Amino acid sequence: MADELNPVTPETETEPEEPIKQRKNGLYPGVSDELAESMKSGWADTELTGLEPIAQAGHTAARRAALSARFPGERLVIPAGNLKTRSNDTEYPFRASVEYAYLTGNQTEDGVLVLEPVIDGHRATIYLLPRSDRENGEFWLSGQGELWVGRRHSLAEAEQVYGIPASDVRELAAALTEATGPVRVVRGFDAGIEAALTDKVTAERDAELRVFLSEARLVKDEFEIGELQKAVDSTVRGFEDVVKVLDKAEATSERYIEGTFFLRARVEGNDVGYGSICAAGPHACTLHWVRNDGAVRSGELLLLDAGVETHTYYTADVTRTLPINGTYTEIQKKIYDAVYDSQEAGIAAVRPGGKYRDFHDAAQRVLAERIVEWGLVEGPVERVLELGLQRRWTLHGTGHMLGMDVHDCAAARVESYVDGTLEPGMVLTVEPGLYFQADDLTVPEEYRGIGVRIEDDILVTDSGNRNLSAGLPRRSDEVEAWMARLKG
């Protein structure tokens, strides 16, 4: 990795034989006037014209209009966030705040959307970093200059692409400091912007803004549904990639599986939507096993929970529990089929007008019935469910909303989400599981170390639901046949 221009180092701090003229132009040590002048000129004009708006521009405009209607007469500030240091002078890959990306479609660091109240609603402005300044040398002397990190849109270009008037974000903090009237800000992403608003905002009012934006995402528009399907389709191909290289994973570790899926995510999308869970053998009993450093052994199961994130931040979230050698053992199949039946009941309960909790309750009932049937806990089933005794082995909820966050809409109110009613356009996961820990002495030895989860992404439709991830087989015999075809 190239180091940033830094001619003054501990090894070169001694006076050179012929001192270079420094700092007359206000630049960095070691930059001569002649070099600075050279770098200012001789560059072609690269301004782009006739740019097409992003595909979701109409949808982001509608989202801003809904936000404006909810908070009339108030200034609304939604930051993208800033780069975060990974180590020394390197940064983590940037991902804009969901709220900002949802309302603008823009994904660049330091951006801020401001809705300023006017007589008939709000005037939206997107504040961005302009092109790097070649006159003062920023483009090649700053670590975030375009020579180092790549070209960004000019403000005029950004207006064409996002359909929002654009201004220089470097002037925003000062303007906000002088602003009057009620203000709300999405907190936690830009400390500088928040500092400029310290005396103008309250935590309670800002929380209301965050809640509204979270609940606005409960029902997806047609663009969002298309992006989620795209994410799922790429994820299906990623699962196929993994099955084809299970022999190589056996020779290495779970990380071969992680890397294989990640390749698909980066080639077809932006990234993985969350840390891939590549849990082989007893690791499948750890719900969020993301170390992915364990052995992959024939005869055991692989619980693969992974999702591709599209370039617009929409992520899939799919889980399959696969026999590493292609065939379930009798006990593996028994447990897997119980989870499959549970998921079938859960998916059947996803319908418009139904309660959000219905699919969880339906799935949990099936698992409780099996646990009683197997003699792991004393019935009747109603007693088990009332006391939650099945949770020793089911552990988690049966699903969650899905969208730009893998656990989407997390700031929504309980009454709007988990106590709410399903509507067409909602997308949620249905993912029951059974997990028998390796050290669980309350179950027969043959159960121990087996973990099974099956997860699909379900769209609520006008007439029922549609399984967006139906491209991956779920039934145990279909999984075996699918794996045989891919390995053959």
CSV table of C-alpha atoms in Angstrom, one decimal:
chain,number,residue,atom,x,y,z
A,1,MET,CA,0.0,0.0,0.0
A,2,ALA,CA,1.4,3.3,-1.0
A,3,ASP,CA,2.3,5.7,1.8
A,4,GLU,CA,1.0,9.3,1.7
A,5,LEU,CA,3.4,12.0,0.6
A,6,ASN,CA,5.5,12.8,3.6
A,7,PRO,CA,9.0,13.8,2.7
A,8,VAL,CA,9.9,14.8,6.2
A,9,THR,CA,10.6,11.6,8.1
A,10,PRO,CA,13.0,10.8,11.1
A,11,GLU,CA,15.5,9.6,8.5
A,12,THR,CA,15.4,12.8,6.4
A,13,GLU,CA,15.1,15.5,9.0
A,14,THR,CA,18.7,16.6,8.6
A,15,GLU,CA,19.3,19.8,6.6
A,16,PRO,CA,19.9,18.9,2.8
A,17,GLU,CA,22.9,20.2,1.1
A,18,GLU,CA,20.8,22.6,-1.1
A,19,PRO,CA,17.7,23.4,1.0
A,20,ILE,CA,14.3,23.2,-0.9
A,21,LYS,CA,12.2,26.3,-0.7
A,22,GLN,CA,9.4,25.3,1.7
A,23,ARG,CA,6.0,26.6,2.9
A,24,LYS,CA,6.1,29.9,0.9
A,25,ASN,CA,2.9,28.6,-0.8
A,26,GLY,CA,1.3,27.4,2.5
A,27,LEU,CA,1.7,23.8,1.6
A,28,TYR,CA,3.5,20.9,3.3
A,29,PRO,CA,7.2,20.6,4.2
A,30,GLY,CA,9.2,19.2,1.3
A,31,VAL,CA,7.0,20.7,-1.4
A,32,SER,CA,8.9,23.1,-3.6
A,33,ASP,CA,7.3,26.1,-5.2
A,34,GLU,CA,8.1,24.7,-8.5
A,35,LEU,CA,6.5,21.3,-7.9
A,36,ALA,CA,3.4,23.0,-6.4
A,37,GLU,CA,3.0,25.2,-9.4
A,38,SER,CA,3.5,22.2,-11.7
A,39,MET,CA,0.7,20.3,-9.9
A,40,LYS,CA,-1.7,23.1,-10.3
A,41,SER,CA,-1.9,23.1,-14.1
A,42,GLY,CA,-1.9,20.8,-17.1
A,43,TRP,CA,-5.0,18.9,-16.2
A,44,ALA,CA,-7.9,18.2,-18.5
A,45,ASP,CA,-11.4,19.3,-17.6
A,46,THR,CA,-13.2,16.2,-16.5
A,47,GLU,CA,-16.6,17.7,-15.5
A,48,LEU,CA,-19.4,15.3,-16.5
A,49,THR,CA,-22.6,16.5,-18.1
A,50,GLY,CA,-25.8,14.8,-19.1
A,51,LEU,CA,-25.7,12.4,-16.1
A,52,GLU,CA,-28.7,10.2,-15.5
A,53,PRO,CA,-30.5,10.2,-12.1
A,54,ILE,CA,-30.0,7.2,-9.9
A,55,ALA,CA,-32.7,4.5,-10.4
A,56,GLN,CA,-34.4,5.2,-7.1
A,57,ALA,CA,-34.4,9.0,-7.4
A,58,GLY,CA,-38.2,9.1,-7.6
A,59,HIS,CA,-38.5,6.9,-4.5
A,60,THR,CA,-36.1,9.0,-2.5
A,61,ALA,CA,-38.0,12.1,-3.4
A,62,ALA,CA,-41.2,10.5,-2.1
A,63,ARG,CA,-39.5,9.5,1.1
A,64,ARG,CA,-38.3,13.0,1.7
A,65,ALA,CA,-41.8,14.3,1.0
A,66,ALA,CA,-43.2,11.9,3.7
A,67,LEU,CA,-40.6,13.1,6.1
A,68,SER,CA,-41.4,16.7,5.4
A,69,ALA,CA,-45.1,16.1,6.0
A,70,ARG,CA,-44.4,14.5,9.4
A,71,PHE,CA,-42.2,17.4,10.8
A,72,PRO,CA,-43.6,20.6,9.3
A,73,GLY,CA,-41.7,23.8,10.2
A,74,GLU,CA,-38.7,22.0,11.6
A,75,ARG,CA,-35.1,21.8,10.2
A,76,LEU,CA,-34.2,18.1,9.7
A,77,VAL,CA,-30.5,17.1,9.6
A,78,ILE,CA,-29.5,13.6,8.4
A,79,PRO,CA,-25.8,12.9,8.2
A,80,ALA,CA,-24.1,10.1,6.3
A,81,GLY,CA,-21.3,9.8,8.8
A,82,ASN,CA,-17.5,10.0,8.7
A,83,LEU,CA,-14.6,7.7,8.0
A,84,LYS,CA,-13.5,5.6,11.0
A,85,THR,CA,-9.9,4.7,11.6
A,86,ARG,CA,-9.0,1.0,11.4
A,87,SER,CA,-5.4,1.4,12.3
A,88,ASN,CA,-2.9,4.3,12.2
A,89,ASP,CA,-3.6,5.9,8.8
A,90,THR,CA,-6.0,3.4,7.3
A,91,GLU,CA,-9.7,3.5,7.5
A,92,TYR,CA,-12.5,1.0,7.5
A,93,PRO,CA,-14.5,0.8,4.3
A,94,PHE,CA,-17.2,3.5,4.6
A,95,ARG,CA,-20.9,2.7,4.7
A,96,ALA,CA,-23.3,5.6,4.9
A,97,SER,CA,-26.0,5.7,7.6
A,98,VAL,CA,-29.1,3.9,6.5
A,99,GLU,CA,-31.3,6.9,7.2
A,100,TYR,CA,-29.1,9.1,4.9
A,101,ALA,CA,-28.8,6.5,2.1
A,102,TYR,CA,-32.6,5.8,2.3
A,103,LEU,CA,-33.4,9.5,1.7
A,104,THR,CA,-30.8,10.4,-0.8
A,105,GLY,CA,-29.3,7.3,-2.5
A,106,ASN,CA,-25.9,8.9,-1.9
A,107,GLN,CA,-23.2,6.8,-0.1
A,108,THR,CA,-20.2,9.1,0.3
A,109,GLU,CA,-18.6,10.0,3.6
A,110,ASP,CA,-19.2,13.4,5.3
A,111,GLY,CA,-22.5,14.0,3.3
A,112,VAL,CA,-25.4,15.6,5.1
A,113,LEU,CA,-29.0,16.0,4.0
A,114,VAL,CA,-30.8,19.0,5.4
A,115,LEU,CA,-34.5,19.7,5.0
A,116,GLU,CA,-35.0,23.4,5.7
A,117,PRO,CA,-38.6,24.5,6.4
A,118,VAL,CA,-40.2,26.8,3.9
A,119,ILE,CA,-43.8,28.0,3.5
A,120,ASP,CA,-45.0,25.0,1.6
A,121,GLY,CA,-42.9,22.2,3.2
A,122,HIS,CA,-39.2,21.8,3.1
A,123,ARG,CA,-36.3,22.7,0.8
A,124,ALA,CA,-33.9,19.8,0.6
A,125,THR,CA,-30.1,20.3,0.1
A,126,ILE,CA,-27.5,17.6,0.0
A,127,TYR,CA,-24.2,18.8,1.5
A,128,LEU,CA,-21.1,17.1,0.1
A,129,LEU,CA,-17.4,17.5,-0.3
A,130,PRO,CA,-16.8,19.2,-3.7
A,131,ARG,CA,-14.1,18.0,-6.1
A,132,SER,CA,-10.6,18.2,-4.6
A,133,ASP,CA,-9.0,21.6,-5.0
A,134,ARG,CA,-6.1,21.6,-7.4
A,135,GLU,CA,-5.2,25.2,-6.7
A,136,ASN,CA,-4.2,24.6,-3.1
A,137,GLY,CA,-2.8,21.1,-3.7
A,138,GLU,CA,-5.5,19.2,-1.7
A,139,PHE,CA,-6.0,16.7,-4.5
A,140,TRP,CA,-2.5,15.2,-4.1
A,141,LEU,CA,-1.3,16.4,-0.7
A,142,SER,CA,-4.3,15.3,1.4
A,143,GLY,CA,-4.8,11.7,2.3
A,144,GLN,CA,-8.4,12.0,1.2
A,145,GLY,CA,-7.5,13.9,-1.9
A,146,GLU,CA,-8.8,12.5,-5.2
A,147,LEU,CA,-5.3,11.4,-6.3
A,148,TRP,CA,-5.3,9.0,-3.3
A,149,VAL,CA,-8.8,7.8,-3.0
A,150,GLY,CA,-10.4,8.5,-6.4
A,151,ARG,CA,-12.6,11.0,-8.1
A,152,ARG,CA,-15.8,12.2,-6.6
A,153,HIS,CA,-18.7,14.0,-8.1
A,154,SER,CA,-18.7,17.7,-8.4
A,155,LEU,CA,-21.6,19.5,-6.8
A,156,ALA,CA,-23.2,20.1,-10.1
A,157,GLU,CA,-22.8,16.5,-11.1
A,158,ALA,CA,-24.3,15.4,-7.7
A,159,GLU,CA,-27.4,17.5,-8.4
A,160,GLN,CA,-27.9,15.7,-11.7
A,161,VAL,CA,-27.4,12.2,-10.1
A,162,TYR,CA,-29.4,12.6,-6.9
A,163,GLY,CA,-32.0,15.1,-8.0
A,164,ILE,CA,-31.2,17.4,-5.0
A,165,PRO,CA,-29.6,20.8,-4.9
A,166,ALA,CA,-26.0,20.3,-3.6
A,167,SER,CA,-23.7,22.6,-1.5
A,168,ASP,CA,-20.3,22.4,0.1
A,169,VAL,CA,-20.5,20.5,3.3
A,170,ARG,CA,-17.5,22.4,4.7
A,171,GLU,CA,-19.7,25.4,5.2
A,172,LEU,CA,-22.6,23.6,6.9
A,173,ALA,CA,-21.4,23.4,10.5
A,174,ALA,CA,-21.1,27.2,10.7
A,175,ALA,CA,-24.5,27.7,9.1
A,176,LEU,CA,-26.1,25.3,11.5
A,177,THR,CA,-24.6,27.1,14.4
A,178,GLU,CA,-26.3,30.3,13.3
A,179,ALA,CA,-29.6,28.6,12.4
A,180,THR,CA,-32.8,29.4,14.3
A,181,GLY,CA,-36.0,27.5,14.9
A,182,PRO,CA,-36.6,23.9,15.9
A,183,VAL,CA,-34.1,21.4,14.7
A,184,ARG,CA,-33.9,17.6,14.7
A,185,VAL,CA,-30.8,15.5,13.9
A,186,VAL,CA,-30.1,11.8,13.4
A,187,ARG,CA,-27.5,11.2,16.1
A,188,GLY,CA,-24.5,9.0,16.2
A,189,PHE,CA,-22.9,9.5,12.8
A,190,ASP,CA,-21.3,13.0,12.6
A,191,ALA,CA,-19.9,14.5,15.8
A,192,GLY,CA,-19.0,17.8,14.1
A,193,ILE,CA,-22.6,18.3,12.9
A,194,GLU,CA,-24.0,17.4,16.3
A,195,ALA,CA,-21.6,19.8,18.1
A,196,ALA,CA,-22.9,22.6,15.8
A,197,LEU,CA,-26.4,21.8,17.0
A,198,THR,CA,-25.7,21.2,20.7
A,199,ASP,CA,-28.0,24.0,22.0
A,200,LYS,CA,-30.7,23.4,19.4
A,201,VAL,CA,-31.7,19.8,19.8
A,202,THR,CA,-33.0,17.4,22.5
A,203,ALA,CA,-32.5,13.6,22.7
A,204,GLU,CA,-36.2,13.0,22.9
A,205,ARG,CA,-37.0,15.0,19.7
A,206,ASP,CA,-34.1,13.4,17.8
A,207,ALA,CA,-35.3,10.0,18.9
A,208,GLU,CA,-38.7,10.7,17.3
A,209,LEU,CA,-37.0,11.5,14.0
A,210,ARG,CA,-35.1,8.2,14.2
A,211,VAL,CA,-38.2,6.2,15.0
A,212,PHE,CA,-40.1,7.8,12.1
A,213,LEU,CA,-37.4,6.9,9.6
A,214,SER,CA,-37.2,3.4,11.0
A,215,GLU,CA,-41.0,2.8,10.7
A,216,ALA,CA,-41.0,4.4,7.2
A,217,ARG,CA,-38.9,1.4,6.1
A,218,LEU,CA,-41.4,-1.3,7.4
A,219,VAL,CA,-43.2,-1.3,4.0
A,220,LYS,CA,-40.9,-1.6,1.0
A,221,ASP,CA,-41.6,0.1,-2.3
A,222,GLU,CA,-41.2,-1.6,-5.6
A,223,PHE,CA,-37.5,-0.5,-6.0
A,224,GLU,CA,-36.6,-1.9,-2.6
A,225,ILE,CA,-38.3,-5.2,-3.3
A,226,GLY,CA,-36.4,-5.5,-6.6
A,227,GLU,CA,-33.1,-4.8,-4.8
A,228,LEU,CA,-33.9,-7.4,-2.1
A,229,GLN,CA,-34.7,-10.0,-4.8
A,230,LYS,CA,-31.4,-9.1,-6.5
A,231,ALA,CA,-29.6,-9.6,-3.2
A,232,VAL,CA,-31.2,-13.0,-2.7
A,233,ASP,CA,-30.5,-14.2,-6.2
A,234,SER,CA,-26.8,-13.4,-5.7
A,235,THR,CA,-26.9,-15.1,-2.3
A,236,VAL,CA,-28.3,-18.3,-3.9
A,237,ARG,CA,-25.3,-18.3,-6.3
A,238,GLY,CA,-23.0,-17.8,-3.3
A,239,PHE,CA,-24.4,-20.9,-1.6
A,240,GLU,CA,-23.9,-22.8,-4.8
A,241,ASP,CA,-20.3,-21.7,-4.9
A,242,VAL,CA,-19.8,-23.0,-1.3
A,243,VAL,CA,-21.2,-26.4,-2.0
A,244,LYS,CA,-18.9,-26.8,-5.0
A,245,VAL,CA,-15.8,-26.2,-2.8
A,246,LEU,CA,-16.6,-28.1,0.3
A,247,ASP,CA,-13.8,-30.5,-0.3
A,248,LYS,CA,-11.4,-27.6,-0.3
A,249,ALA,CA,-12.9,-26.3,2.9
A,250,GLU,CA,-12.4,-29.8,4.5
A,251,ALA,CA,-8.7,-29.4,3.6
A,252,THR,CA,-8.5,-25.9,5.2
A,253,SER,CA,-11.2,-24.5,7.5
A,254,GLU,CA,-14.5,-22.6,7.7
A,255,ARG,CA,-12.6,-19.6,6.4
A,256,TYR,CA,-12.5,-21.2,2.9
A,257,ILE,CA,-16.3,-21.1,3.0
A,258,GLU,CA,-16.3,-17.5,4.2
A,259,GLY,CA,-13.9,-16.4,1.5
A,260,THR,CA,-15.8,-18.2,-1.2
A,261,PHE,CA,-19.1,-16.5,-0.4
A,262,PHE,CA,-17.4,-13.2,0.1
A,263,LEU,CA,-16.0,-13.4,-3.5
A,264,ARG,CA,-19.6,-13.7,-4.8
A,265,ALA,CA,-20.7,-10.8,-2.7
A,266,ARG,CA,-18.0,-8.5,-3.9
A,267,VAL,CA,-18.3,-9.5,-7.5
A,268,GLU,CA,-22.1,-9.0,-7.7
A,269,GLY,CA,-22.8,-6.6,-4.9
A,270,ASN,CA,-21.3,-4.1,-2.5
A,271,ASP,CA,-20.3,-6.5,0.3
A,272,VAL,CA,-21.8,-9.1,2.6
A,273,GLY,CA,-24.7,-7.7,4.5
A,274,TYR,CA,-23.3,-8.9,7.8
A,275,GLY,CA,-20.5,-11.2,9.0
A,276,SER,CA,-21.0,-14.6,7.4
A,277,ILE,CA,-21.7,-17.4,9.8
A,278,CYS,CA,-19.9,-20.5,8.5
A,279,ALA,CA,-20.5,-22.8,11.4
A,280,ALA,CA,-19.4,-26.4,10.9
A,281,GLY,CA,-20.0,-29.2,13.4
A,282,PRO,CA,-20.8,-28.0,17.0
A,283,HIS,CA,-20.1,-24.4,16.0
A,284,ALA,CA,-23.6,-24.4,14.5
A,285,CYS,CA,-24.9,-24.3,18.1
A,286,THR,CA,-23.3,-20.8,18.5
A,287,LEU,CA,-25.9,-18.5,17.0
A,288,HIS,CA,-23.5,-15.8,15.7
A,289,TRP,CA,-20.4,-17.9,15.0
A,290,VAL,CA,-18.3,-15.5,12.9
A,291,ARG,CA,-14.8,-16.5,13.8
A,292,ASN,CA,-15.0,-19.1,11.1
A,293,ASP,CA,-11.7,-20.7,12.0
A,294,GLY,CA,-12.9,-24.3,12.8
A,295,ALA,CA,-12.5,-27.6,11.0
A,296,VAL,CA,-14.9,-28.7,8.3
A,297,ARG,CA,-15.4,-32.5,8.7
A,298,SER,CA,-17.3,-35.0,6.6
A,299,GLY,CA,-20.2,-36.5,8.4
A,300,GLU,CA,-21.0,-33.2,10.2
A,301,LEU,CA,-23.3,-30.4,9.3
A,302,LEU,CA,-22.5,-26.9,8.0
A,303,LEU,CA,-24.8,-24.1,9.1
A,304,LEU,CA,-24.2,-21.3,6.6
A,305,ASP,CA,-26.0,-18.0,7.4
A,306,ALA,CA,-25.0,-15.4,4.8
A,307,GLY,CA,-26.3,-12.6,2.6
A,308,VAL,CA,-25.1,-10.5,-0.3
A,309,GLU,CA,-25.6,-6.8,0.0
A,310,THR,CA,-26.4,-4.9,-3.2
A,311,HIS,CA,-24.7,-1.7,-4.3
A,312,THR,CA,-27.7,0.1,-2.9
A,313,TYR,CA,-27.3,-1.5,0.6
A,314,TYR,CA,-30.2,-4.0,0.5
A,315,THR,CA,-29.2,-7.3,2.0
A,316,ALA,CA,-30.4,-10.9,1.8
A,317,ASP,CA,-30.3,-13.0,5.0
A,318,VAL,CA,-30.5,-16.8,4.2
A,319,THR,CA,-29.5,-19.9,6.2
A,320,ARG,CA,-29.2,-23.5,5.1
A,321,THR,CA,-27.8,-26.3,7.2
A,322,LEU,CA,-26.0,-28.7,4.9
A,323,PRO,CA,-24.5,-32.2,5.3
A,324,ILE,CA,-20.9,-31.7,4.5
A,325,ASN,CA,-20.6,-35.0,2.7
A,326,GLY,CA,-23.9,-34.5,0.9
A,327,THR,CA,-26.1,-36.9,3.0
A,328,TYR,CA,-27.8,-36.4,6.3
A,329,THR,CA,-27.4,-39.0,9.0
A,330,GLU,CA,-30.6,-40.4,10.5
A,331,ILE,CA,-30.4,-38.2,13.6
A,332,GLN,CA,-29.4,-35.1,11.5
A,333,LYS,CA,-32.3,-35.7,9.3
A,334,LYS,CA,-34.7,-36.1,12.2
A,335,ILE,CA,-33.7,-32.7,13.7
A,336,TYR,CA,-33.5,-31.0,10.3
A,337,ASP,CA,-37.0,-32.2,9.3
A,338,ALA,CA,-38.4,-30.9,12.6
A,339,VAL,CA,-37.0,-27.5,11.8
A,340,TYR,CA,-38.3,-27.7,8.2
A,341,ASP,CA,-41.8,-28.4,9.5
A,342,SER,CA,-41.5,-25.6,11.9
A,343,GLN,CA,-40.5,-23.2,9.2
A,344,GLU,CA,-43.3,-24.4,6.9
A,345,ALA,CA,-45.8,-23.5,9.7
A,346,GLY,CA,-44.1,-20.1,10.2
A,347,ILE,CA,-44.1,-19.2,6.5
A,348,ALA,CA,-47.8,-20.2,6.2
A,349,ALA,CA,-48.6,-17.7,9.0
A,350,VAL,CA,-47.2,-14.8,7.0
A,351,ARG,CA,-50.1,-13.0,5.4
A,352,PRO,CA,-51.5,-9.5,5.2
A,353,GLY,CA,-53.7,-8.6,8.2
A,354,GLY,CA,-52.0,-11.2,10.3
A,355,LYS,CA,-50.1,-10.3,13.5
A,356,TYR,CA,-46.4,-10.0,13.2
A,357,ARG,CA,-46.0,-12.5,16.1
A,358,ASP,CA,-48.1,-15.2,14.4
A,359,PHE,CA,-45.3,-16.8,12.4
A,360,HIS,CA,-43.1,-17.0,15.5
A,361,ASP,CA,-45.8,-18.6,17.5
A,362,ALA,CA,-46.6,-21.1,14.7
A,363,ALA,CA,-43.0,-22.1,14.3
A,364,GLN,CA,-42.4,-22.4,18.1
A,365,ARG,CA,-45.5,-24.7,18.5
A,366,VAL,CA,-44.1,-27.2,16.0
A,367,LEU,CA,-40.7,-27.3,17.7
A,368,ALA,CA,-42.3,-27.7,21.1
A,369,GLU,CA,-44.4,-30.6,19.8
A,370,ARG,CA,-41.3,-32.3,18.6
A,371,ILE,CA,-39.4,-31.7,21.8
A,372,VAL,CA,-42.2,-33.3,23.8
A,373,GLU,CA,-42.5,-36.1,21.3
A,374,TRP,CA,-38.8,-36.9,21.6
A,375,GLY,CA,-39.1,-37.0,25.4
A,376,LEU,CA,-36.7,-34.1,26.0
A,377,VAL,CA,-39.3,-32.2,28.1
A,378,GLU,CA,-42.5,-33.2,29.8
A,379,GLY,CA,-45.7,-32.1,28.1
A,380,PRO,CA,-48.3,-31.1,27.4
A,381,VAL,CA,-47.3,-28.8,24.7
A,382,GLU,CA,-49.4,-25.9,26.0
A,383,ARG,CA,-47.5,-26.1,29.3
A,384,VAL,CA,-44.1,-26.1,27.5
A,385,LEU,CA,-45.1,-23.0,25.5
A,386,GLU,CA,-46.5,-21.2,28.5
A,387,LEU,CA,-43.3,-21.7,30.4
A,388,GLY,CA,-41.1,-21.2,27.4
A,389,LEU,CA,-39.3,-24.5,28.1
A,390,GLN,CA,-38.6,-25.1,24.4
A,391,ARG,CA,-36.3,-22.1,24.4
A,392,ARG,CA,-33.4,-24.1,25.9
A,393,TRP,CA,-33.0,-25.5,22.4
A,394,THR,CA,-34.8,-22.9,20.1
A,395,LEU,CA,-32.9,-20.0,21.7
A,396,HIS,CA,-34.0,-17.1,19.5
A,397,GLY,CA,-36.9,-15.3,17.8
A,398,THR,CA,-38.1,-16.8,14.5
A,399,GLY,CA,-37.4,-13.8,12.4
A,400,HIS,CA,-37.0,-10.0,11.8
A,401,MET,CA,-37.6,-7.3,9.3
A,402,LEU,CA,-35.2,-7.1,6.4
A,403,GLY,CA,-34.0,-4.3,4.2
A,404,MET,CA,-31.0,-1.9,4.2
A,405,ASP,CA,-30.1,-3.3,7.6
A,406,VAL,CA,-30.1,-7.0,8.1
A,407,HIS,CA,-32.2,-6.4,11.3
A,408,ASP,CA,-34.1,-3.6,9.6
A,409,CYS,CA,-36.4,-1.0,11.3
A,410,ALA,CA,-34.8,-1.7,14.7
A,411,ALA,CA,-35.8,1.7,16.1
A,412,ALA,CA,-39.5,1.2,15.3
A,413,ARG,CA,-42.0,1.3,18.2
A,414,VAL,CA,-43.1,-2.1,19.6
A,415,GLU,CA,-46.7,-1.4,18.6
A,416,SER,CA,-45.6,-0.8,15.0
A,417,TYR,CA,-43.3,-3.7,14.8
A,418,VAL,CA,-43.5,-6.8,17.0
A,419,ASP,CA,-47.0,-6.0,18.2
A,420,GLY,CA,-48.0,-4.8,14.7
A,421,THR,CA,-49.9,-6.2,11.8
A,422,LEU,CA,-48.3,-7.4,8.6
A,423,GLU,CA,-48.9,-5.4,5.4
A,424,PRO,CA,-48.2,-6.0,1.7
A,425,GLY,CA,-44.6,-4.9,1.0
A,426,MET,CA,-43.1,-6.0,4.3
A,427,VAL,CA,-40.1,-8.3,4.0
A,428,LEU,CA,-39.1,-10.5,6.9
A,429,THR,CA,-37.1,-13.6,7.6
A,430,VAL,CA,-38.6,-16.8,8.9
A,431,GLU,CA,-35.7,-18.7,10.6
A,432,PRO,CA,-36.5,-21.3,13.3
A,433,GLY,CA,-33.7,-23.5,14.7
A,434,LEU,CA,-32.9,-26.2,17.1
A,435,TYR,CA,-29.5,-26.2,18.9
A,436,PHE,CA,-28.2,-29.0,21.0
A,437,GLN,CA,-25.1,-27.8,22.7
A,438,ALA,CA,-22.1,-30.2,22.9
A,439,ASP,CA,-22.2,-30.1,26.7
A,440,ASP,CA,-26.0,-30.4,27.2
A,441,LEU,CA,-26.4,-33.4,29.4
A,442,THR,CA,-30.3,-33.1,29.3
A,443,VAL,CA,-30.4,-34.6,25.8
A,444,PRO,CA,-29.2,-38.0,24.4
A,445,GLU,CA,-25.6,-38.0,23.4
A,446,GLU,CA,-26.4,-38.5,19.7
A,447,TYR,CA,-28.2,-35.0,19.7
A,448,ARG,CA,-25.2,-33.2,21.2
A,449,GLY,CA,-23.3,-30.8,18.9
A,450,ILE,CA,-26.0,-30.7,16.3
A,451,GLY,CA,-27.4,-27.2,15.3
A,452,VAL,CA,-29.9,-26.7,12.6
A,453,ARG,CA,-31.4,-23.4,11.3
A,454,ILE,CA,-33.3,-22.8,8.0
A,455,GLU,CA,-34.0,-19.2,7.0
A,456,ASP,CA,-35.7,-17.6,4.1
A,457,ASP,CA,-36.7,-14.1,3.1
A,458,ILE,CA,-40.4,-13.7,2.8
A,459,LEU,CA,-42.3,-10.9,1.1
A,460,VAL,CA,-45.9,-10.1,2.3
A,461,THR,CA,-48.1,-9.9,-0.8
A,462,ASP,CA,-51.7,-8.9,-1.2
A,463,SER,CA,-52.9,-12.5,-1.2
A,464,GLY,CA,-50.3,-14.1,1.2
A,465,ASN,CA,-46.6,-14.3,0.8
A,466,ARG,CA,-43.8,-15.0,-1.7
A,467,ASN,CA,-40.5,-16.7,-0.7
A,468,LEU,CA,-37.8,-14.5,-2.3
A,469,SER,CA,-35.2,-17.2,-1.6
A,470,ALA,CA,-37.2,-20.2,-3.0
A,471,GLY,CA,-34.3,-20.7,-5.4
A,472,LEU,CA,-32.5,-22.6,-2.7
A,473,PRO,CA,-34.0,-26.0,-1.8
A,474,ARG,CA,-35.2,-26.5,1.8
A,475,ARG,CA,-36.6,-30.0,2.2
A,476,SER,CA,-33.9,-32.5,3.3
A,477,ASP,CA,-34.2,-34.8,0.2
A,478,GLU,CA,-34.1,-31.8,-2.1
A,479,VAL,CA,-31.0,-30.4,-0.4
A,480,GLU,CA,-29.2,-33.8,-0.9
A,481,ALA,CA,-30.2,-33.9,-4.5
A,482,TRP,CA,-29.2,-30.3,-5.1
A,483,MET,CA,-25.8,-30.9,-3.5
A,484,ALA,CA,-25.2,-34.1,-5.5
A,485,ARG,CA,-25.9,-32.2,-8.8
A,486,LEU,CA,-23.5,-29.4,-7.8
A,487,LYS,CA,-20.7,-31.7,-6.7
A,488,GLY,CA,-21.2,-34.0,-9.7
